[in-house]
XYZ file of C-alpha atoms in Angstrom:
518
model
C -58.551 11.895 2.546
C -58.902 14.058 -0.872
C -60.019 15.298 -3.463
C -63.726 15.131 -5.376
C -65.218 16.623 -8.307
C -69.003 16.951 -8.246
C -70.446 18.343 -11.592
C -73.623 19.615 -12.416
C -75.673 20.180 -16.104
C -78.518 21.925 -15.645
C -81.230 23.816 -17.640
C -78.476 26.996 -18.142
C -74.605 26.178 -17.200
C -72.591 23.021 -16.122
C -70.705 23.907 -13.350
C -67.495 22.091 -11.709
C -67.700 22.136 -8.005
C -63.991 19.987 -5.903
C -64.590 19.536 -1.817
C -61.142 18.494 0.046
C -62.295 16.379 2.757
C -58.958 16.578 4.649
C -59.501 20.918 4.845
C -62.927 20.307 4.874
C -62.408 23.332 1.865
C -64.975 24.191 -1.497
C -61.220 24.483 -3.429
C -62.283 25.675 -6.715
C -65.610 25.911 -8.820
C -66.050 27.436 -12.176
C -69.337 26.886 -14.747
C -69.866 27.050 -17.893
C -73.241 29.402 -19.602
C -73.934 27.503 -22.073
C -75.687 31.149 -23.927
C -72.949 32.905 -22.956
C -70.240 30.091 -23.585
C -71.662 28.496 -26.991
C -74.342 30.489 -28.652
C -73.010 28.750 -31.783
C -75.666 25.828 -30.419
C -78.469 28.551 -30.286
C -79.542 27.851 -27.071
C -79.472 31.189 -25.166
C -81.573 29.899 -22.451
C -80.383 26.135 -22.129
C -83.035 25.005 -25.198
C -83.912 25.403 -28.232
C -86.129 28.133 -29.024
C -89.969 27.077 -30.831
C -92.493 28.674 -32.350
C -94.473 26.472 -29.953
C -93.472 27.036 -26.685
C -95.219 24.375 -25.217
C -92.180 22.635 -26.519
C -88.992 22.787 -24.979
C -85.903 20.486 -26.101
C -82.463 20.813 -26.397
C -79.440 19.637 -28.172
C -77.592 17.120 -26.658
C -74.261 18.373 -28.432
C -74.417 21.547 -26.168
C -74.083 19.314 -23.019
C -71.117 17.695 -24.142
C -69.728 20.358 -25.866
C -69.947 22.377 -22.802
C -67.641 19.406 -20.918
C -64.690 20.342 -23.073
C -64.811 24.850 -22.269
C -65.782 23.344 -18.087
C -62.501 21.534 -18.695
C -60.427 23.741 -20.663
C -60.784 26.558 -18.039
C -60.167 24.335 -15.034
C -56.966 23.603 -16.794
C -56.126 27.247 -17.328
C -56.926 28.230 -14.058
C -54.083 25.640 -13.251
C -56.237 22.648 -11.234
C -54.041 20.259 -11.264
C -57.014 17.350 -12.461
C -54.056 14.547 -11.965
C -55.738 14.860 -8.062
C -58.800 14.026 -7.815
C -59.806 10.605 -7.236
C -62.959 10.409 -7.695
C -65.542 12.377 -9.950
C -69.819 12.279 -9.463
C -72.253 14.160 -11.067
C -75.416 15.417 -12.061
C -78.432 16.149 -14.065
C -81.225 18.311 -14.808
C -84.403 16.015 -14.222
C -86.865 13.796 -15.912
C -84.756 14.586 -20.363
C -84.195 12.143 -22.317
C -81.400 11.638 -24.482
C -81.939 8.993 -27.598
C -78.762 6.656 -28.560
C -79.149 4.951 -32.304
C -75.708 3.161 -31.024
C -75.194 1.672 -27.116
C -71.617 3.830 -25.641
C -70.070 1.112 -25.603
C -70.972 -0.244 -28.664
C -69.297 2.607 -30.031
C -65.523 3.630 -30.970
C -63.543 4.695 -28.258
C -62.923 8.442 -28.258
C -60.140 9.945 -29.839
C -57.951 12.988 -28.680
C -57.751 13.712 -32.749
C -61.363 14.327 -33.453
C -63.608 17.265 -31.571
C -65.340 15.153 -28.909
C -68.398 16.606 -30.663
C -68.341 14.804 -33.884
C -68.446 11.521 -32.185
C -70.616 11.394 -30.659
C -72.868 13.142 -32.654
C -73.226 9.716 -35.226
C -75.011 7.946 -32.222
C -77.703 9.873 -31.856
C -80.990 8.690 -33.512
C -82.375 12.078 -32.168
C -81.330 15.146 -32.722
C -83.293 16.632 -29.703
C -83.803 15.874 -26.431
C -86.616 16.913 -24.406
C -85.797 18.691 -20.797
C -88.311 18.905 -17.849
C -90.097 22.761 -19.294
C -92.044 20.422 -22.023
C -95.222 20.070 -21.035
C -96.191 18.780 -25.471
C -98.073 15.096 -23.797
C -101.021 15.982 -22.101
C -102.261 13.469 -24.062
C -99.169 11.110 -23.831
C -100.454 10.739 -20.181
C -103.511 10.422 -20.451
C -103.032 7.404 -22.665
C -100.746 5.644 -19.970
C -103.090 6.764 -17.011
C -105.705 4.859 -19.389
C -103.783 1.567 -20.262
C -103.468 1.018 -16.102
C -106.866 1.483 -14.794
C -106.634 5.397 -13.706
C -103.761 8.176 -12.467
C -103.051 6.344 -8.727
C -102.594 3.023 -10.268
C -99.260 4.856 -12.256
C -99.164 6.698 -8.606
C -98.857 3.985 -6.411
C -96.057 2.441 -8.486
C -93.724 5.149 -10.266
C -94.001 7.834 -7.239
C -96.475 9.926 -9.699
C -98.775 10.314 -11.225
C -97.767 10.797 -15.569
C -96.384 13.893 -15.925
C -96.239 16.568 -18.759
C -92.136 16.817 -17.847
C -91.682 13.367 -17.204
C -89.565 10.474 -19.391
C -92.180 8.038 -20.104
C -94.370 10.638 -21.762
C -92.013 11.964 -23.544
C -90.439 8.381 -24.510
C -94.638 8.192 -26.171
C -94.601 10.979 -27.977
C -91.705 10.111 -29.438
C -92.615 6.576 -30.003
C -96.116 8.019 -31.602
C -94.530 10.902 -33.790
C -91.456 9.463 -35.153
C -92.025 5.582 -35.412
C -88.642 4.401 -37.610
C -86.389 7.060 -34.817
C -87.918 5.004 -32.078
C -87.479 2.256 -34.177
C -83.473 2.952 -34.881
C -83.224 3.756 -31.412
C -80.932 1.043 -29.705
C -80.523 3.437 -25.977
C -82.839 5.845 -23.611
C -80.641 7.189 -22.120
C -81.661 10.617 -19.375
C -79.547 13.581 -19.068
C -77.153 11.983 -16.223
C -76.321 9.370 -17.482
C -75.683 10.055 -20.562
C -73.175 12.180 -19.259
C -71.781 9.451 -17.200
C -71.963 7.579 -20.438
C -69.092 10.332 -21.865
C -66.788 10.894 -19.505
C -66.932 6.611 -19.303
C -66.561 5.791 -22.997
C -69.376 4.002 -21.660
C -73.090 2.909 -21.599
C -73.372 4.227 -17.508
C -77.273 2.675 -16.409
C -79.419 5.165 -14.596
C -79.879 5.859 -11.123
C -82.470 5.126 -8.917
C -83.197 8.619 -7.347
C -83.202 9.572 -11.838
C -84.591 6.797 -12.980
C -87.340 7.606 -10.399
C -88.356 10.225 -11.928
C -89.501 8.993 -14.968
C -92.761 7.324 -14.416
C -91.328 3.984 -15.039
C -89.864 2.619 -12.239
C -91.541 0.784 -9.355
C -90.819 2.380 -6.567
C -91.229 -0.966 -3.867
C -89.178 -2.838 -6.678
C -85.986 -1.088 -7.999
C -86.690 -2.548 -11.014
C -88.530 -1.039 -14.313
C -92.686 -1.108 -14.232
C -93.511 -4.067 -16.806
C -96.982 -2.531 -16.915
C -95.668 1.141 -17.618
C -93.259 0.118 -20.183
C -95.643 -1.791 -22.095
C -98.563 0.819 -21.495
C -95.307 4.077 -22.716
C -94.248 2.411 -25.540
C -92.870 -1.093 -27.676
C -89.698 -2.650 -26.954
C -88.717 -0.181 -24.260
C -87.278 -2.669 -22.173
C -84.555 -3.484 -24.344
C -83.815 0.254 -25.182
C -82.989 1.529 -21.100
C -80.437 0.268 -19.384
C -80.310 -0.122 -15.953
C -80.896 0.487 -12.610
C -78.177 1.306 -10.033
C -77.783 2.438 -6.131
C -77.131 5.601 -6.240
C -73.624 4.459 -5.020
C -72.752 2.296 -7.478
C -69.370 3.356 -8.930
C -70.045 3.148 -13.078
C -66.770 3.098 -14.213
C -63.455 5.449 -14.745
C -62.602 8.178 -16.584
C -62.128 7.772 -20.536
C -58.383 7.379 -21.950
C -59.780 10.711 -23.492
C -60.042 12.864 -20.836
C -56.123 11.636 -19.299
C -55.060 12.114 -21.797
C -56.670 15.806 -23.281
C -57.487 17.193 -19.374
C -54.449 15.874 -17.530
C -57.194 13.289 -15.080
C -55.396 10.487 -13.374
C -55.731 7.210 -15.309
C -58.345 4.683 -13.520
C -59.923 7.981 -12.324
C -63.742 6.773 -10.483
C -67.239 7.746 -11.464
C -69.602 7.315 -9.675
C -72.906 7.160 -11.318
C -74.223 10.236 -12.243
C -78.887 11.415 -10.791
C -80.875 14.015 -10.858
C -80.100 17.713 -9.979
C -82.498 17.463 -7.342
C -81.974 14.409 -5.647
C -78.455 15.335 -5.633
C -79.475 18.443 -4.348
C -81.163 16.635 -1.654
C -77.407 15.635 -0.376
C -75.821 18.929 -1.222
C -78.240 20.911 1.607
C -77.523 17.610 4.318
C -80.805 16.383 3.754
C -80.386 12.668 3.417
C -82.548 12.570 6.649
C -85.555 12.270 8.125
C -86.200 15.899 9.916
C -84.978 18.350 8.034
C -87.078 19.844 4.868
C -85.347 20.924 2.007
C -87.427 24.317 0.884
C -86.006 26.085 -2.493
C -87.382 29.605 -3.051
C -87.200 29.828 -6.636
C -88.578 30.832 -9.555
C -90.695 28.201 -8.422
C -90.734 27.043 -4.889
C -89.772 23.523 -4.054
C -90.034 20.991 -1.139
C -88.432 18.712 -1.011
C -87.069 15.667 2.351
C -85.989 12.781 3.458
C -89.032 9.765 3.650
C -89.037 6.615 6.269
C -90.804 5.031 3.963
C -91.973 4.858 0.434
C -95.037 7.146 0.577
C -96.633 8.636 -2.045
C -99.009 11.854 -2.521
C -103.218 10.900 -2.323
C -103.981 13.637 -4.090
C -101.299 13.031 -6.709
C -99.023 15.919 -6.549
C -96.160 15.172 -5.322
C -93.706 12.520 -6.514
C -91.002 10.223 -4.929
C -87.475 9.957 -6.348
C -85.042 8.153 -4.291
C -82.786 9.384 -2.204
C -78.822 9.287 -3.335
C -78.154 8.125 0.081
C -80.408 5.291 0.806
C -84.039 5.131 1.017
C -87.436 7.444 -0.807
C -86.958 11.433 -1.476
C -90.321 13.382 -1.778
C -90.574 16.796 -3.753
C -93.892 19.085 -4.819
C -93.197 22.159 -7.076
C -95.479 25.021 -6.828
C -94.840 27.110 -10.437
C -95.666 29.624 -8.800
C -92.574 30.965 -6.484
C -90.522 33.849 -6.380
C -92.965 35.428 -10.562
C -96.123 35.737 -7.527
C -93.832 37.429 -5.030
C -93.068 40.115 -6.884
C -96.267 39.876 -8.285
C -97.678 41.086 -5.596
C -95.386 43.467 -4.837
C -95.831 45.580 -8.375
C -99.018 45.859 -7.825
C -98.639 47.503 -5.062
C -95.642 49.749 -5.152
C -92.896 48.346 -3.040
C -89.414 47.807 -3.972
C -87.897 44.142 -2.539
C -87.248 45.170 1.016
C -90.018 47.331 1.853
C -92.220 43.837 1.183
C -89.941 42.549 3.459
C -90.516 45.571 6.267
C -93.811 45.713 5.815
C -94.332 42.281 6.627
C -92.822 42.341 9.427
C -93.340 45.401 10.944
C -96.277 46.736 9.652
C -98.703 42.270 9.917
C -99.620 40.216 12.243
C -99.262 36.257 11.300
C -103.573 35.393 10.265
C -102.943 38.891 8.499
C -106.898 39.809 10.554
C -108.300 37.302 8.319
C -107.376 38.321 4.969
C -106.544 35.707 2.883
C -105.376 34.675 -1.120
C -104.798 32.584 -3.668
C -101.441 33.822 -4.899
C -101.821 31.591 -8.474
C -100.511 34.263 -11.594
C -98.966 31.463 -13.873
C -100.748 27.934 -13.836
C -100.678 26.237 -11.764
C -98.974 22.458 -11.167
C -99.317 22.084 -7.633
C -102.584 22.144 -7.553
C -103.185 21.817 -10.845
C -104.548 24.169 -12.334
C -104.182 24.909 -16.887
C -105.723 29.002 -15.925
C -104.014 31.739 -13.568
C -106.503 32.010 -10.397
C -106.142 35.158 -8.102
C -108.391 35.725 -4.938
C -109.141 37.703 -2.366
C -111.465 37.729 0.751
C -110.345 40.268 3.255
C -111.241 43.855 2.919
C -112.253 45.972 0.058
C -108.834 47.756 0.513
C -107.103 44.358 0.547
C -109.565 43.167 -2.423
C -107.764 46.385 -4.166
C -104.347 45.229 -3.779
C -104.890 48.519 -1.847
C -103.055 47.240 1.433
C -98.877 46.954 0.882
C -99.008 44.651 4.682
C -101.173 43.315 4.223
C -101.029 42.237 0.276
C -97.569 41.186 1.216
C -97.933 38.822 4.129
C -101.310 37.760 1.693
C -98.596 35.977 -0.759
C -96.051 34.790 1.751
C -98.880 32.690 3.724
C -100.700 31.650 0.930
C -97.879 29.959 -0.521
C -96.525 28.874 3.017
C -99.198 27.113 3.656
C -99.595 25.580 0.301
C -96.203 24.438 1.277
C -97.287 22.894 4.566
C -101.109 21.031 2.751
C -99.432 19.981 0.431
C -96.978 17.686 1.830
C -98.453 16.124 4.559
C -98.926 12.816 3.282
C -95.582 12.799 3.937
C -96.253 12.154 7.190
C -93.520 13.420 9.083
C -93.394 17.011 11.321
C -89.647 18.742 9.831
C -87.665 19.595 13.716
C -85.873 22.113 11.041
C -86.874 23.679 7.257
C -83.235 24.615 5.295
C -84.286 26.915 2.471
C -81.761 27.946 -0.497
C -83.069 30.788 -2.786
C -82.778 34.176 -3.758
C -85.718 34.497 -1.834
C -84.142 32.863 1.135
C -83.032 35.830 2.416
C -86.192 37.633 2.833
C -86.203 37.561 6.470
C -90.112 38.259 6.085
C -90.179 35.198 4.212
C -88.588 33.372 6.675
C -89.673 34.282 9.777
C -93.970 32.863 7.217
C -92.004 29.455 6.586
C -90.985 29.634 10.579
C -94.920 29.827 11.775
C -96.581 27.778 9.495
C -94.102 25.677 9.612
C -93.312 24.904 13.138
C -89.891 24.324 12.503
C -86.791 26.593 13.251
C -85.197 28.064 10.002
C -82.130 28.091 8.636
C -80.413 29.137 5.882
C -76.556 27.599 3.711
C -74.560 29.700 2.025
C -74.706 26.857 -0.427
C -74.887 28.840 -4.454
C -74.522 24.991 -6.555
C -76.289 22.120 -3.817
C -76.549 19.295 -6.576
C -72.756 19.681 -7.740
C -71.745 20.346 -3.785
C -74.002 16.732 -3.467
C -71.826 15.882 -6.983
C -68.782 15.748 -4.973
C -69.774 14.465 -1.166
C -71.432 11.560 -3.511
C -67.555 10.693 -5.089
C -66.652 10.761 -1.343
C -68.617 9.074 0.736
C -68.094 5.771 -2.187
C -64.534 6.594 -2.773
C -63.713 6.984 1.031
C -66.686 5.418 2.553
C -66.576 8.282 5.123
C -70.166 8.974 7.232
C -72.924 11.373 5.411
C -72.301 13.280 8.812
C -68.483 14.000 9.249
C -68.988 15.455 5.113
C -72.394 17.879 6.354
C -70.879 18.962 9.141
C -67.687 19.929 7.316
C -69.123 21.184 4.457
C -73.636 21.734 5.028
C -73.211 23.957 8.049
C -75.883 26.280 8.180
C -75.140 29.841 8.594
C -74.375 31.378 11.868
C -76.599 34.041 13.214
C -79.504 34.009 10.306
C -81.551 31.267 12.731
C -84.727 31.942 12.715
C -87.854 30.470 15.247
C -91.510 30.691 15.324
C -93.128 32.814 17.070
C -95.071 32.577 20.341
C -99.365 32.738 19.233
C -98.136 32.369 15.457
C -100.196 29.044 15.803
C -103.231 29.991 17.064
C -103.379 32.685 14.734
C -102.812 31.056 11.762
C -105.521 28.492 12.731
C -108.450 29.885 11.178
C -106.540 30.404 8.184
C -105.464 27.304 7.568
C -108.703 26.541 7.627
C -109.183 29.121 5.360
C -107.212 27.572 2.537
C -108.070 23.629 2.978
C -111.430 24.965 2.049
C -110.633 26.789 -0.927
C -107.710 25.824 -2.481
C -109.200 23.834 -5.941
C -108.272 20.355 -5.706
């Protein structure tokens, strides 16, 4: 038993969380907000400003500086980093870092110079495209065409060629900056780059994060020769090896031992993507439990018994850090759509909850909405599309209870419809994110999915997932034991499907299936 550190490098911050497997307690939480703590990198929201709003890149040195600032804050709090028995973590998925010198081939980090100054000369590309970037539509089409269509890309990699995925981003780099691409010795993910910095050597890519690149052959667990060839020349030689998520990839570099007091030999377990790490942090690595995250965008993710792929091409398949596979479906119209409806009908957020629960019923009297207020990725809509079917008052956004229920029902129906390819009926949904406090939304999800709803008090599931993965890899503790200690549902927040709700939703479900864009 002991203390384990989990790190999470998200879009806007780097967070740390330490668990004590003996007491079953989270004993430390700390974070560094990039915009507030490191303004010199001019990344208020975690990325560099650019005239093209579709282009979203970050400075990799920002993440290096954040590591140092985070450890400084932890030491200042009096926490003894030497007591840690292991470290793991996560990075925002799909982002890529380009190195002209592998970190394993670079001089060892020295405490005589800032770490940023030692990493800067290793970069072949000053910026890193991140998951928000959407400038690679042409490259996605080229990759799909080279393989004979989207379905072939899905069959191999688990996803269509997606603008934010790493493969299309690499292809664009090769096309637009061929000399810099040729000078690149290694392409890392955000997760493997952070791990490399921490161990002072080139870290491998884990299967969980590697599956979010449009480059991994899911069935073989190896880089796909077809996809590599369709992406960029010589790419195989530039990619790190792939490893299972529980792999010990090295020890914390002497730099961190000397400067921050880590114990010599502290093991580092492979970093993964934030979504696979959250699967662990939500205690959902076994089939039967699905996670619904309600945020700016909504996501549904779950463990899978086998690596099925979405025939519609919207869902994604990643590696499950506990073994096997997981699926993820992302919906752009999440909280922004709910808030836009509330605004149009003049409801505060508490009123939005109240009118759904008290002044409307499942099925909404046949009133129906397609709530795509911004371009959508599931289904793929390049332009906003809002459609209302029902009473005249409802169509004019003049029926607050019906309009409020309609957006939530449409979102729940879309989640169910676009996750049916998994072939699993979840027994329970674990709901997280800001809107998970809204009882009306929880009730609609319970009714549509016919599942028990639970909420968790987990504040940072990706960092918690990192800490639990470190504990599991070092101590060999069963996942069930770790989940019982750290991922218990909030007491008193369990919502069951209401009697008769399924009959009320039968007609609406058929209407949605007929109207939803292909």
